[in-house]
Amino acid sequence: MYEEIIKAQADNSLTINYNKWIFDSILPYIGNRVMDVGAGSGNFLQYLLNRESVVTIDVLDIFIDRLRRLCDSQKNVHIFKCDIQDDSVVQIAHQYSIDTVICNNVLEHVRDDLKALNNINEILNKGGNLILILPAFRFLYSKWDKSVGHFRRYNYKDIKAGLAKTNFTIRKNFYMNIIGFFGWFLNGKILKNTPTKSCFIEQQAIFFDRYMVGPLRKIESVFHPPFGQSLIIVAQPV
């Protein structure tokens, strides 16, 4: 069921403005030799094609096939089917001297997130950046999260402790998308929706992306909200 839901949600054209907003928010921390962990259907990869080297990994064939079609002529893009929890990914990454690892809504899908963070620490060059985009707040965890393969959501103190255990120090942290926080609370905790139960997922995504991302982006560019749907972390190996 999980893979069927992921396939149904794989059309990133529904949230082009939102994806670009997130990418632009982390752009100052992205280097030239990047690993995109759990690249999915290429939400960020399309913005990384001008980098010196981009290593993309995912565990689902549907996404590996899409990424290969997207990057068919890109010699600087290297695509592998593998899991960030596997030791083999460290050996693969060492071929490319990675200075940035991006996990865009990935770590919550990983059963052993500390193992994943340990591997990333080994992958990154000294002084490199780990960029995490995480679903925020444990109390928002619902059947919706479970249905899309989330093992957890993250409080700041939890991810801070996990990063410390795996020899990272936090360089920057902030919340994004305060409206999405209330939308997630309404859908998941009040209405108890799931992707298969709700018939308005695409309509919600289209409306939000078309009419709300622009104003929200301007507001949150002036000040970062004290909470939001997503928690952004930039960390470096100690």
XYZ file of C-alpha atoms in Angstrom:
238
model
C 0.000 0.000 0.000
C 2.784 2.441 0.897
C 4.429 2.192 -2.524
C 1.065 2.691 -4.237
C 0.499 5.893 -2.251
C 3.983 7.124 -3.087
C 3.403 6.458 -6.783
C 0.138 8.390 -6.643
C 1.899 11.361 -5.039
C 4.939 11.296 -7.315
C 3.797 14.143 -9.573
C 5.894 17.034 -8.282
C 4.322 19.395 -10.830
C 1.547 20.009 -8.278
C 3.899 21.854 -5.926
C 6.471 23.544 -8.157
C 6.369 26.837 -6.249
C 6.621 25.119 -2.872
C 9.567 22.958 -3.924
C 11.376 26.020 -5.298
C 10.731 27.921 -2.058
C 12.279 25.146 0.013
C 15.236 24.820 -2.350
C 15.927 28.556 -2.339
C 15.834 28.503 1.480
C 18.692 25.995 1.620
C 20.596 27.224 -1.448
C 23.251 29.185 0.526
C 24.386 25.936 2.163
C 24.694 23.805 -0.999
C 28.155 23.149 -2.402
C 29.305 21.791 -5.768
C 29.513 18.037 -5.055
C 26.123 17.049 -3.755
C 24.426 13.848 -2.663
C 20.622 13.947 -2.906
C 19.383 11.198 -0.572
C 15.964 9.823 -1.436
C 15.789 12.000 -4.531
C 12.306 10.710 -5.381
C 10.902 12.166 -8.579
C 13.530 14.906 -8.723
C 12.018 17.748 -6.689
C 15.479 19.188 -6.048
C 17.555 17.417 -8.662
C 16.234 19.675 -11.407
C 17.849 22.634 -9.593
C 21.180 20.876 -9.058
C 22.046 20.045 -12.650
C 24.590 22.894 -12.864
C 26.689 21.452 -10.018
C 30.062 19.859 -10.565
C 28.795 16.464 -9.400
C 25.449 15.174 -8.136
C 24.997 11.706 -6.655
C 21.369 10.680 -6.281
C 20.104 7.640 -4.423
C 16.681 6.143 -3.867
C 15.253 2.737 -2.949
C 12.241 2.617 -5.286
C 12.520 1.538 -8.934
C 9.817 3.986 -10.028
C 11.959 6.901 -8.879
C 15.235 5.495 -10.189
C 13.626 5.169 -13.639
C 12.287 8.734 -13.512
C 15.611 10.153 -12.415
C 17.414 8.378 -15.231
C 14.964 9.785 -17.767
C 15.303 13.267 -16.274
C 19.120 13.144 -16.353
C 19.673 11.060 -19.462
C 22.165 13.528 -20.959
C 23.689 14.809 -17.699
C 27.170 13.347 -17.299
C 27.626 15.033 -13.916
C 24.664 13.149 -12.389
C 25.242 9.666 -10.956
C 22.187 7.628 -9.983
C 22.238 4.627 -7.672
C 19.555 2.409 -6.215
C 20.605 2.033 -2.599
C 19.613 2.778 0.989
C 21.305 5.422 3.127
C 21.314 2.860 5.970
C 23.553 0.499 3.972
C 27.324 0.665 4.425
C 27.786 0.285 0.675
C 26.524 3.838 0.131
C 29.575 5.189 1.965
C 31.922 3.496 -0.488
C 29.905 4.770 -3.435
C 29.938 8.335 -2.120
C 33.686 8.384 -1.445
C 34.280 8.250 -5.193
C 32.740 11.715 -5.546
C 34.171 13.741 -2.609
C 30.785 14.911 -1.338
C 30.584 18.370 0.258
C 26.786 18.525 0.703
C 24.191 15.899 1.607
C 20.517 16.812 1.203
C 17.741 14.775 2.847
C 14.467 16.346 1.749
C 11.721 14.666 3.791
C 13.684 11.414 3.864
C 14.975 10.775 7.384
C 11.471 10.146 8.733
C 11.170 7.238 6.254
C 14.335 5.588 7.577
C 13.845 2.965 10.284
C 17.317 3.477 11.787
C 17.867 7.208 11.456
C 20.988 7.166 13.640
C 22.609 4.637 11.299
C 21.705 6.902 8.379
C 23.246 9.912 10.119
C 26.398 7.950 10.943
C 26.759 6.984 7.288
C 26.258 10.587 6.199
C 28.950 11.689 8.637
C 31.351 9.267 6.955
C 30.257 10.438 3.508
C 30.730 14.174 4.040
C 34.037 15.940 3.584
C 35.285 17.925 6.563
C 33.469 21.259 6.624
C 30.650 19.919 4.457
C 26.954 20.479 5.124
C 24.149 18.072 5.928
C 20.804 19.672 5.056
C 17.720 18.079 6.602
C 14.131 18.980 5.754
C 12.047 17.199 8.383
C 8.358 16.918 9.321
C 8.104 18.894 12.534
C 6.595 18.019 15.919
C 5.995 14.537 17.256
C 2.490 15.399 18.465
C 1.386 15.906 14.842
C 2.141 12.262 14.008
C -1.038 10.628 12.678
C -2.386 7.820 10.516
C -1.494 10.015 7.545
C 2.188 9.878 8.506
C 2.039 6.134 9.016
C 0.289 5.555 5.686
C 3.064 7.313 3.758
C 5.827 5.404 5.530
C 6.841 7.862 8.242
C 8.356 6.212 11.290
C 8.378 9.508 13.180
C 8.166 13.284 13.137
C 10.859 15.397 14.780
C 11.023 17.764 17.704
C 14.072 20.008 17.594
C 15.555 18.602 20.802
C 15.268 15.040 19.414
C 17.108 15.736 16.176
C 19.667 17.851 18.037
C 20.396 14.883 20.321
C 20.565 12.475 17.369
C 22.986 14.721 15.512
C 25.171 15.046 18.608
C 25.288 11.241 18.950
C 26.445 10.929 15.355
C 29.097 13.650 15.648
C 27.347 16.571 14.004
C 26.994 20.125 15.210
C 24.039 22.283 14.144
C 24.942 25.339 12.112
C 21.438 26.639 11.343
C 17.871 25.681 12.177
C 14.476 27.194 11.425
C 10.848 26.295 10.773
C 9.010 26.738 7.482
C 5.391 26.823 6.359
C 3.324 27.911 9.343
C 0.092 27.435 7.365
C 1.062 23.843 6.569
C 1.344 23.206 10.313
C -2.370 23.972 10.747
C -3.280 22.068 7.582
C -1.463 18.966 8.828
C -3.123 19.282 12.236
C -6.563 19.599 10.638
C -6.141 16.739 8.163
C -4.266 14.335 10.398
C -5.421 15.004 13.945
C -8.922 16.472 13.594
C -10.356 14.968 10.399
C -8.119 11.880 10.711
C -7.636 11.796 6.960
C -5.179 9.616 5.086
C -4.120 9.934 1.436
C -6.503 7.117 0.497
C -9.377 8.496 2.563
C -9.229 12.125 1.459
C -10.450 12.926 -2.056
C -9.140 16.490 -1.959
C -5.373 15.973 -1.697
C -4.524 17.202 -5.180
C -6.943 20.122 -4.915
C -5.403 21.181 -1.601
C -1.881 20.942 -3.022
C -2.775 22.911 -6.156
C -4.584 25.644 -4.206
C -1.767 25.990 -1.678
C 0.941 26.072 -4.335
C -0.871 28.507 -6.616
C -2.342 30.979 -4.159
C -0.598 30.687 -0.784
C 3.072 29.907 -1.339
C 3.868 33.333 -2.793
C 2.485 35.447 0.086
C 3.704 32.973 2.701
C 7.198 32.998 1.231
C 7.320 36.802 1.444
C 6.151 36.801 5.060
C 8.569 34.087 6.185
C 11.450 35.797 4.362
C 11.081 38.667 6.833
C 10.999 36.454 9.914
C 11.136 32.715 10.509
C 8.013 31.529 12.338
C 8.315 29.936 15.793
C 6.770 26.740 14.416
C 5.829 25.254 11.058
C 5.115 22.121 9.086
C 8.810 21.585 8.371
C 11.972 21.849 10.440
C 15.096 22.791 8.485
C 18.484 21.807 9.910
C 21.938 22.550 8.542
C 24.634 20.557 10.347
C 28.334 19.843 9.937
C 30.524 16.911 10.975
C 32.468 17.630 14.154
